[in-house]
Short mmCIF file of C-alpha atoms and ligand atoms in Angstrom, two decimals:
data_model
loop_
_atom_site.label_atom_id
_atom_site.label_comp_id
_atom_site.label_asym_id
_atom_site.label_seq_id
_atom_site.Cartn_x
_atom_site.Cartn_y
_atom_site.Cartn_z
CA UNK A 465 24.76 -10.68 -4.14
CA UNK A 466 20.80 -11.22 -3.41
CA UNK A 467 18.53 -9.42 -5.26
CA UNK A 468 16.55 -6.54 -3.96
CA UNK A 469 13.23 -5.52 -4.81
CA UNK A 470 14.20 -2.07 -6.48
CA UNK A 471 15.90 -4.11 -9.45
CA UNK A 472 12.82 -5.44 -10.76
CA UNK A 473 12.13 -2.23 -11.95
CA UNK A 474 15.16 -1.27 -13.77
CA UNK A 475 13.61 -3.05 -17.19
CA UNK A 476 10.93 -0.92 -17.05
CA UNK A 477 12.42 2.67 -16.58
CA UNK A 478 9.51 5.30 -16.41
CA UNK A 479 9.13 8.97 -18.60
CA UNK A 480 9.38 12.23 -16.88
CA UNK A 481 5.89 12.88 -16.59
CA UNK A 482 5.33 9.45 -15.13
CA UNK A 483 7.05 10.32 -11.95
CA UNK A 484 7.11 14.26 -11.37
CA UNK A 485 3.88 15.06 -9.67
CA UNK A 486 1.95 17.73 -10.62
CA UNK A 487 2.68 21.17 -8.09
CA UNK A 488 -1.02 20.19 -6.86
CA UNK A 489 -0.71 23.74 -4.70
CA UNK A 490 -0.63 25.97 -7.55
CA UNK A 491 -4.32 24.36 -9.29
CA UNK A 492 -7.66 26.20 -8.74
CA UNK A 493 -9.41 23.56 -10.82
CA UNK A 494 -9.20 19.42 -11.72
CA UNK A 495 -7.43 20.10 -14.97
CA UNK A 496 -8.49 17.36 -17.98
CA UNK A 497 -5.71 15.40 -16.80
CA UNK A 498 -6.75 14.47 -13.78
CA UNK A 499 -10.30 13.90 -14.53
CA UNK A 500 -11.79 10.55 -13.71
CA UNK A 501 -14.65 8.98 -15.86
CA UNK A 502 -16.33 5.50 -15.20
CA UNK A 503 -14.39 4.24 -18.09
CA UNK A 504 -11.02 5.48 -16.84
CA UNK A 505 -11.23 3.37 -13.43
CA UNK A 506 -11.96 -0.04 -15.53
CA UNK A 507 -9.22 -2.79 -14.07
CA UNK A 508 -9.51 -5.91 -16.05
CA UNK A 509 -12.97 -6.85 -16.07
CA UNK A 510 -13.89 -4.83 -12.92
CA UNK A 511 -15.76 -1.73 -13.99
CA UNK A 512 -16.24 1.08 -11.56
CA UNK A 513 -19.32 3.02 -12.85
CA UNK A 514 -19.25 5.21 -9.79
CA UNK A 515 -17.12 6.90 -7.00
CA UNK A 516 -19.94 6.00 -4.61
CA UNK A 517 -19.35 3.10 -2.02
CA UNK A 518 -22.35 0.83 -1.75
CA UNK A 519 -22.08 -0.31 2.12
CA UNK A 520 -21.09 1.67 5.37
CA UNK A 521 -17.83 0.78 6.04
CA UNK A 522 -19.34 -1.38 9.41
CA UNK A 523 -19.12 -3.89 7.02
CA UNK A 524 -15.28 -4.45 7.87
CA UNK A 525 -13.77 -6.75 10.44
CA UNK A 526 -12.24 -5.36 13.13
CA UNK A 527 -9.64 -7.52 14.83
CA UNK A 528 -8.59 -7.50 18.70
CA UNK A 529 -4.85 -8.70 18.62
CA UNK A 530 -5.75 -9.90 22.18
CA UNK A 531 -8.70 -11.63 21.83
CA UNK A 532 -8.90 -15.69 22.65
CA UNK A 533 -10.06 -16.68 19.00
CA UNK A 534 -7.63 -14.32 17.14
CA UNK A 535 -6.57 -16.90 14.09
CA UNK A 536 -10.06 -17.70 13.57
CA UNK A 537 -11.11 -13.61 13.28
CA UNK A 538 -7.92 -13.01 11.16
CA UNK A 539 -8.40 -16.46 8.83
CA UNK A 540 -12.32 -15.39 8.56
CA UNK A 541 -11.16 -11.29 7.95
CA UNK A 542 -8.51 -12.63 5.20
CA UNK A 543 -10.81 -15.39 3.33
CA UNK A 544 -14.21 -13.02 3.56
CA UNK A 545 -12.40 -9.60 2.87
CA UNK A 546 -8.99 -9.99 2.45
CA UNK A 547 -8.78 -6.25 4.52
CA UNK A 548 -8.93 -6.17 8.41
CA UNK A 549 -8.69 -3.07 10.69
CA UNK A 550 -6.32 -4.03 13.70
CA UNK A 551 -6.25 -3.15 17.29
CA UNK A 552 -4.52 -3.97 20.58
CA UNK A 553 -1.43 -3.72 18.22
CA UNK A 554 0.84 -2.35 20.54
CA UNK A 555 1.85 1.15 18.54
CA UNK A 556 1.00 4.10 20.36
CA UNK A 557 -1.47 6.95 18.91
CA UNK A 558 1.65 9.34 19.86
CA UNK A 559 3.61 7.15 17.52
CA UNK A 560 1.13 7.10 14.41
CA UNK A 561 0.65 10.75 14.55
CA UNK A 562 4.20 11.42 14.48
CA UNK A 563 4.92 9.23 11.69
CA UNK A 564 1.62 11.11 10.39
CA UNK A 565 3.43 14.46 11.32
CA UNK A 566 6.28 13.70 9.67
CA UNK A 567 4.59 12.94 6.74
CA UNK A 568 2.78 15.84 6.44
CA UNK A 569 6.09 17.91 7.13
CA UNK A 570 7.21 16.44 4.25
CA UNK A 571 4.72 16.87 1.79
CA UNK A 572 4.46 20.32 2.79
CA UNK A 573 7.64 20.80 1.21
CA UNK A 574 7.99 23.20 -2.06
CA UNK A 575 7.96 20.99 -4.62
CA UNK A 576 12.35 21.77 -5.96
CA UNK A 577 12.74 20.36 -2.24
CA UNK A 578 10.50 17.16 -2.68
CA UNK A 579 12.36 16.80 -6.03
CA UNK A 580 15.76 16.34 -4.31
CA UNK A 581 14.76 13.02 -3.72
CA UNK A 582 12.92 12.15 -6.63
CA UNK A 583 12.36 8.63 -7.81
CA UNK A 584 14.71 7.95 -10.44
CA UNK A 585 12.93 6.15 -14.01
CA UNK A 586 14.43 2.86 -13.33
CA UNK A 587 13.83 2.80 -9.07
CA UNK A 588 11.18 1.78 -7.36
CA UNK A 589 12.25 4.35 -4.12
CA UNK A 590 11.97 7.98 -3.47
CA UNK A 591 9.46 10.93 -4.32
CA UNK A 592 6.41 10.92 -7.17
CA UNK A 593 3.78 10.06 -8.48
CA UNK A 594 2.42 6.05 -7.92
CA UNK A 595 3.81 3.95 -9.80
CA UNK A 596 0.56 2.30 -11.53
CA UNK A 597 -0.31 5.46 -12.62
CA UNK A 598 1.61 4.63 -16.09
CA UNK A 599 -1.22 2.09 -16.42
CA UNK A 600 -3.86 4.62 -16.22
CA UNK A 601 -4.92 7.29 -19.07
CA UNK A 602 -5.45 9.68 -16.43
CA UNK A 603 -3.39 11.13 -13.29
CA UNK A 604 -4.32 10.35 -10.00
CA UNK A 605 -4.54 13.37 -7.01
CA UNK A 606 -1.68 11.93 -5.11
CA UNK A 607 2.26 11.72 -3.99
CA UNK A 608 4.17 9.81 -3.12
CA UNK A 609 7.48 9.10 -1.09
CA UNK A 610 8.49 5.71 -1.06
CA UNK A 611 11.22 4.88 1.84
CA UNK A 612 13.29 1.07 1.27
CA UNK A 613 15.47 0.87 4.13
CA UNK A 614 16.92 3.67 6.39
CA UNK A 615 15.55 7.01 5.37
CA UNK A 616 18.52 8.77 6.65
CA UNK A 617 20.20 9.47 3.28
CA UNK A 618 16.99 11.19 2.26
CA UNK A 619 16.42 13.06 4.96
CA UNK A 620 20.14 14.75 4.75
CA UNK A 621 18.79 15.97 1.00
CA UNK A 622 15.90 17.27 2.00
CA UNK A 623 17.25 19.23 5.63
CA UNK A 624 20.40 19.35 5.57
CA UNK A 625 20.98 20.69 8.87
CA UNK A 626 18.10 19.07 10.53
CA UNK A 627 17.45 15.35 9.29
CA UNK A 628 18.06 13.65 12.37
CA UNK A 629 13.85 14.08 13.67
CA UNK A 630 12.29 12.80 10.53
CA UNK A 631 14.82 10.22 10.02
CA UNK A 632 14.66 8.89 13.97
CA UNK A 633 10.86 8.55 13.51
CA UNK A 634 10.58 7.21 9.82
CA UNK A 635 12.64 4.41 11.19
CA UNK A 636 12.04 3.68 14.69
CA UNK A 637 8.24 3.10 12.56
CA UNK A 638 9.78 0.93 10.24
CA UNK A 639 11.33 -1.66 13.30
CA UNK A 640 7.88 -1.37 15.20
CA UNK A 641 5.57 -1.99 12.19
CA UNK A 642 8.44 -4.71 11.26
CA UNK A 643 7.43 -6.63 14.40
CA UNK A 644 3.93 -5.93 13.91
CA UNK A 645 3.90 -7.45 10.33
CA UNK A 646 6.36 -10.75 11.35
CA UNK A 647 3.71 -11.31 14.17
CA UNK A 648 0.73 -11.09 12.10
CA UNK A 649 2.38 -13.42 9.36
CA UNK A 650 2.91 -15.80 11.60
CA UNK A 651 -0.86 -15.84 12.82
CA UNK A 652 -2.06 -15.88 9.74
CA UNK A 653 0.18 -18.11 8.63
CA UNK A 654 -1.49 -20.21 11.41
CA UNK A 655 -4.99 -19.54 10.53
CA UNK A 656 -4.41 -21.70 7.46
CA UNK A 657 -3.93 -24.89 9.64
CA UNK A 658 -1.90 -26.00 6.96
CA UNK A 659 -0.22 -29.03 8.52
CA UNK A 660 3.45 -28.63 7.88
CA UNK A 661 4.82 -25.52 6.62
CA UNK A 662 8.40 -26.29 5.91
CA UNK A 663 8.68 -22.79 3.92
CA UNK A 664 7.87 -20.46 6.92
CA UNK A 665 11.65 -19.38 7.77
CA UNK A 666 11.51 -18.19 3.95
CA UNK A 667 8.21 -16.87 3.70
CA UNK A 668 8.31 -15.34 6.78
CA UNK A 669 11.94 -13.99 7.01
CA UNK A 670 13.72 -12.73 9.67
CA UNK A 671 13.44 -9.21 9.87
CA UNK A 672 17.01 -8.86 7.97
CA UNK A 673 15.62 -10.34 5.05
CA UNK A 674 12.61 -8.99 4.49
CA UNK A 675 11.57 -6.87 1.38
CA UNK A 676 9.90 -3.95 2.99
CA UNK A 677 8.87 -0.52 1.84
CA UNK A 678 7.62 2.35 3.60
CA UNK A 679 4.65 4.44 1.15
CA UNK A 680 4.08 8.25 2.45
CA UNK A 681 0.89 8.85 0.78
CA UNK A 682 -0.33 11.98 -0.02
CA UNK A 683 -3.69 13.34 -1.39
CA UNK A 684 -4.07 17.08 -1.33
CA UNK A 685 -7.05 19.34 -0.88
CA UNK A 686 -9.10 19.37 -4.31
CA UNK A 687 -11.02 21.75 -6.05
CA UNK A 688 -13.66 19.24 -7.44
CA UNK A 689 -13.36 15.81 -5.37
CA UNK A 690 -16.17 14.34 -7.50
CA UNK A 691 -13.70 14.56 -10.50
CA UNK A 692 -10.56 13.43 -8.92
CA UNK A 693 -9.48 9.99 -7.90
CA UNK A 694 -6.94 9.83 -5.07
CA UNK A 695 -5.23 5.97 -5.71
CA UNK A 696 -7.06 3.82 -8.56
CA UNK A 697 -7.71 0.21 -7.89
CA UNK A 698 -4.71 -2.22 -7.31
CA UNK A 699 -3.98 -4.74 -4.99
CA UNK A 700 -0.58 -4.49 -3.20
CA UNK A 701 2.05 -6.87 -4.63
CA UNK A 702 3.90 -8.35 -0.85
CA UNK A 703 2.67 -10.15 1.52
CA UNK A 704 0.51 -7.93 4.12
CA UNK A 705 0.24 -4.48 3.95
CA UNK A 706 -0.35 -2.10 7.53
CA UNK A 707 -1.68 0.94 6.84
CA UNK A 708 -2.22 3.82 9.15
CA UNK A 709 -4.38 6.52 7.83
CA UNK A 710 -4.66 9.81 9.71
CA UNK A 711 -7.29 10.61 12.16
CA UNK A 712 -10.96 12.00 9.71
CA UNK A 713 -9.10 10.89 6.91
CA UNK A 714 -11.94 9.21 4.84
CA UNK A 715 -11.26 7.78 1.60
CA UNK A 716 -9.87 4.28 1.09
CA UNK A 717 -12.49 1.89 -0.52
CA UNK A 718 -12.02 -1.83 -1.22
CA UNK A 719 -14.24 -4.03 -3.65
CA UNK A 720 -16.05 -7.05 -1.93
CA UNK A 721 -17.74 -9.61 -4.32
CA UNK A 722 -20.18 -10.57 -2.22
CA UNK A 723 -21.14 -7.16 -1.16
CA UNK A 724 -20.98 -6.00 -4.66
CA UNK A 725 -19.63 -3.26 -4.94
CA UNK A 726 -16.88 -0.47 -2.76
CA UNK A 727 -16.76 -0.23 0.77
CA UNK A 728 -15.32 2.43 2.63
CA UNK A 729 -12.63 1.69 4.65
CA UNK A 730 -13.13 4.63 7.64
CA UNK A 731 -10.29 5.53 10.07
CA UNK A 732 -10.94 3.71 13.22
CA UNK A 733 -8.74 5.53 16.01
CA UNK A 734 -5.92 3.50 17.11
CA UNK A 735 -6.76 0.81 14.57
CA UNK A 736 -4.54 -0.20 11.74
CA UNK A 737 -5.44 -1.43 8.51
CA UNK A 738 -4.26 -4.77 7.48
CA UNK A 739 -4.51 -6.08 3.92
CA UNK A 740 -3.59 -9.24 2.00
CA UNK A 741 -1.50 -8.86 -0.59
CA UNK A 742 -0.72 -11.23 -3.92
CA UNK A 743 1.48 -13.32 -2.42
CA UNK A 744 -0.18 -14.10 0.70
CA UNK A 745 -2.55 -15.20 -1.50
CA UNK A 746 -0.65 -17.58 -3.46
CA UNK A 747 0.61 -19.01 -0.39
CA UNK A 748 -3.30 -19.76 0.71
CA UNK A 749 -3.94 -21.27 -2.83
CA UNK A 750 -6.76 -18.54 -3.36
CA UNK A 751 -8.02 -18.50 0.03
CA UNK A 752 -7.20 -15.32 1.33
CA UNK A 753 -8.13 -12.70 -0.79
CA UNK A 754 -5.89 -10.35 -2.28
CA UNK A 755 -7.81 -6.97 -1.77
CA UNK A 756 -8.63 -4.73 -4.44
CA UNK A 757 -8.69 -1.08 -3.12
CA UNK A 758 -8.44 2.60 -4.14
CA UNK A 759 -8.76 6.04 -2.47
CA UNK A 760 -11.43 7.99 -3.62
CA UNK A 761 -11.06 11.91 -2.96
CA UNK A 762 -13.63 12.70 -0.27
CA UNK A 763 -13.91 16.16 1.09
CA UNK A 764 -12.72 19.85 -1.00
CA UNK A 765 -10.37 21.71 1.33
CA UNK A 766 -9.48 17.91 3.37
CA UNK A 767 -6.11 16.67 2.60
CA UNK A 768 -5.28 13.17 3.31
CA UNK A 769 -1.65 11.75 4.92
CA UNK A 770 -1.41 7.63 4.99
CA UNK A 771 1.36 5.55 6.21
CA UNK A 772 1.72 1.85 4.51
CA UNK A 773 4.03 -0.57 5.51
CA UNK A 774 4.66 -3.16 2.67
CA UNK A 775 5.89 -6.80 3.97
CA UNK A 776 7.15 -9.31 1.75
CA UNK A 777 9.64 -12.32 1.51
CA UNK A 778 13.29 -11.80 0.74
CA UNK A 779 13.21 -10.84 -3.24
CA UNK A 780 15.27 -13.98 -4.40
CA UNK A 781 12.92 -16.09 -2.07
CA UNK A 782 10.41 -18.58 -3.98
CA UNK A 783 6.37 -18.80 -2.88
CA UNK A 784 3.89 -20.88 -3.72
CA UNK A 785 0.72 -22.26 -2.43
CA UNK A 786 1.95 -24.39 1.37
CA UNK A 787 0.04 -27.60 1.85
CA UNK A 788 -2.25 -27.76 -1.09
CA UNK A 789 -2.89 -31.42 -2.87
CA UNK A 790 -3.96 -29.04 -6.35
CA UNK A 791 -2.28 -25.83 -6.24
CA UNK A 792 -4.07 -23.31 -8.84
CA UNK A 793 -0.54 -20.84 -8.66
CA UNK A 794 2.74 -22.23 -9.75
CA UNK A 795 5.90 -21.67 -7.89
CA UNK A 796 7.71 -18.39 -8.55
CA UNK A 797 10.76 -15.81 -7.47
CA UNK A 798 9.51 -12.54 -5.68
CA UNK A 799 11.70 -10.72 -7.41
CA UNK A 800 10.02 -12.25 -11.07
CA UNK A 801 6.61 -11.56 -9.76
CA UNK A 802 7.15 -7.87 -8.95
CA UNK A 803 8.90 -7.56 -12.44
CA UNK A 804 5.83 -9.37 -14.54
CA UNK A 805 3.37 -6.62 -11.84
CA UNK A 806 5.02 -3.51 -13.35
CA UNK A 807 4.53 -4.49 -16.72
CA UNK A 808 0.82 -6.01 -16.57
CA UNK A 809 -0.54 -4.70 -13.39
CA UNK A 810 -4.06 -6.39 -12.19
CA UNK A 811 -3.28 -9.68 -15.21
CA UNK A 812 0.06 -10.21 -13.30
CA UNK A 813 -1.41 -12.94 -10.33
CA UNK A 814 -3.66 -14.53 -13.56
CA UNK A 815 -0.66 -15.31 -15.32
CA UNK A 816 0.79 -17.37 -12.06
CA UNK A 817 -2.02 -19.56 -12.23
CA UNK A 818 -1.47 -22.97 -13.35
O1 LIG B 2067 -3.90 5.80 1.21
C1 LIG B 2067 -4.46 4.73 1.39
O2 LIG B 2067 -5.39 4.61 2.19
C2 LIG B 2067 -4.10 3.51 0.60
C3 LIG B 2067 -2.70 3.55 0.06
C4 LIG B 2067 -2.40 2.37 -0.79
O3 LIG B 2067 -3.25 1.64 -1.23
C5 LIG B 2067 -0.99 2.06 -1.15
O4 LIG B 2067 -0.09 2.84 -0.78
O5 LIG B 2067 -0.78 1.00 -1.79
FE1 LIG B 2068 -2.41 -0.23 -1.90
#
C-alpha cells in the first residue's frame, strides 16, 4: 500500500502538552507561557525584533482568475512574493462563510468535546495545538483541527446525533477548493514555461491522489495581543496552500526580502489567499518563493477563524526541480520531505539543496 502523509509523523510522536491546547476561555491574562519576546520568534537566521508589519498590506498581488495575462500575474505574484490573494475563483461568499461557520461552531465547543477528536502523538490529523509549536519555547494563541480526508468520522464524535451539516460542508469545501488548487497548479505550472514537463501527471495528481489537508484555524480573543503570537513563522510544506480567512479578520503577515520586513496580509472580501509552498518551490528550482508567514494577534476581544487548504503530490510521489540545466534541490519522496520538516522545521528545504 502507498504511503500517506500522516505516517511521516509516526517517528516523531509528540508529549501531552505538545498537542492539548490550553482552555484559552478560562484565561484573564497572557500567562508566561504564551508570552512572545523578539528572541522567541527567531527562525534560522530570520530575526523578528517586532510584531509590527513594515508595509500596508497594498503591497500584495491580487490576482483576477479571469484576466487575459493570468500566468504572467500568477508567475510574477509567485517569483516576487511567493503569496497571492485570488479572485474570480468561482467559490461563493455563502460558501466561505459557511465553511467559516462551521468552523467557528466547532471551536466553540467545550474543550472535553474538542478533545474527542484529539490529535493522537504520532498523527498528523485531528484537534490541537500546531504542530511547529514543539519547535518553539513558547505557546502560540491558537487551535487547531486538522481534517485529511472525509470529516465524517469526526463529526459523528463530536455530534452524535447531528454530524451530517458540518460534515456535508467540511467536504463539499474540500472537492471545490480541490478543483480550485488542481487549476491553479496547472497555471502555475504554466507560468514556468518550462518546455517539457513530463512529471505533471505526478506532480499534479489527479484529485484521487492528492495529499491534501484541511487546517481549521483558530485564534481566540486575547487579553494582551501585544504579548501573544497567533501562528509563528513557517512556510507550508505542499505544494500551494488556499486560505480563506474570515471577513475583519486581520492578522496574517508574510516576510518579503525586498520589502524588508512583515507585511500584512488583510482579508480582501471574496478573495482567497494563495501561497507557495516548499515543494512548489523545488519544482521552480528557487524561483517561486516559498512564503514565510505567521499570524500576529491583532485586536483584544477579536477572535480569528481561517480555513487552509493544503495541496500536495501523492506522498510516495518524487519532486524535483522540472526543466532546469543546474538544479540547486536534489530529487526527493514527499513523504521523506515531510518526515526531515517535523524534525528540523525552517533547515528542512536547506538540507534538499544540492
Ligand atoms: O491563519 C492564517 O491566516 C494562516 C494559517 C497558516 O499559516 C497555516 O495554517 O499554515
Ligand atoms: Fe501556514
Amino acid at each position: 500500500m502507498s504511503p500517506t502523509i500522516s505516517e511521516a509523523y509516526r517517528e516523531l510522536p509528540l508529549p501531552p502538552h505538545h498537542i492539548v491546547p490550553i482552555d484559552f476561555g478560562s484565561l484573564k491574562s497572557v500567562p508566561f507561557s504564551h508570552q512572545w519576546f523578539a528572541s522567541d520568534t527567531q527562525v534560522g537566521k530570520l530575526s523578528t525584533p517586532s510584531l509590527k508589519p513594515r508595509l500596508d498590506s497594498h503591497a500584495i498581488p491580487v490576482v483576477d482568475l479571469a484576466s487575459p495575462d493570468v500566468l504572467e500575474r500568477l508567475g510574477r505574484a509567485c517569483e516576487e512574493w511567493g503569496v497571492f490573494q485570488v479572485v474570480g475563483h468561482g467559490i461563493s461568499s455563502e460558501e466561505l462563510e459557511e465553511v467559516e461557520s462551521q468552523a467557528e461552531r466547532f471551536f466553540a465547543l467545550p474543550p472535553e468535546v474538542k478533545a474527542r477528536v484529539l490529535r493522537s502523538p504520532d498523527g498528523g490529523a485531528g484537534y490541537g495545538i500546531a504542530r511547529i509549536s514543539s519547535f518553539f519555547s513558547k505557546f502560540m494563541w491558537h487551535e487547531g483541527f486538522t481534517i485529511m480526508g472525509s470529516s465524517l468520522d469526526y463529526a459523528k464524535q463530536i455530534w452524535p446525533h447531528d454530524y451530517q451539516h458540518f460534515s456535508d460542508v467540511m467536504d463539499e469545501y474540500q472537492k471545490k477548493v480541490k478543483n480550485l488548487s488542481q487549476r491553479l497548479m496547472l497555471q502555475i505550472l504554466s507560468s514556468l514555461k518550462v518546455s517539457d514537463l513530463p512529471e505533471t501527471s505526478s506532480i499534479c495528481p489527479n484529485p484521487a491522489t492528492a495529499s491534501t489537508a484541511l487546517q481549521l484555524n483558530h485564534y481566540p480573543s486575547c487579553p494582551d495581543p501585544d504579548l501573544a503570537l497567533g501562528l509563528a513563522p513557517h512556510t507550508d510544506s505542499f505544494l500551494i496552500t488556499v486560505l480563506h480567512q474570515a471577513r475583519r479578520a486581520h492578522g496574517l503577515q508574510v516576510f518579503n526580502d525586498r520589502a524588508g520586513g512583515w507585511v500584512p496580509v488583510s482579508p480582501l472580501q471574496n478573495a482567497l489567499v494563495v501561497n507557495v509552498g516548499d515543494l512548489l518551490h523545488v519544482l521552480s528550482n528557487g524561483r517561486y518563493v516559498s512564503a514565510l508567514h505567521r499570524v500576529a494577534v491583532s485586536e483584544r476581544s477579536r477572535e480569528r477563524v481561517s480555513v487552509a487548504y493544503f495541496y500536495g503530490p501523492a506522498a510516495d510521489a518524487e519532486v524535483a526541480p522540472l526543466g532546469a540545466a543546474a538544479p540547486v534541490y536534489r530529487r526527493f519522496k514527499v513523504v521523506d520531505y515531510v518526515k526531515l520538516k517535523a524534525r528540523e522545521l525552517d533547515k528542512a528545504m536547506s538540507l534538499m539543496r544540492i
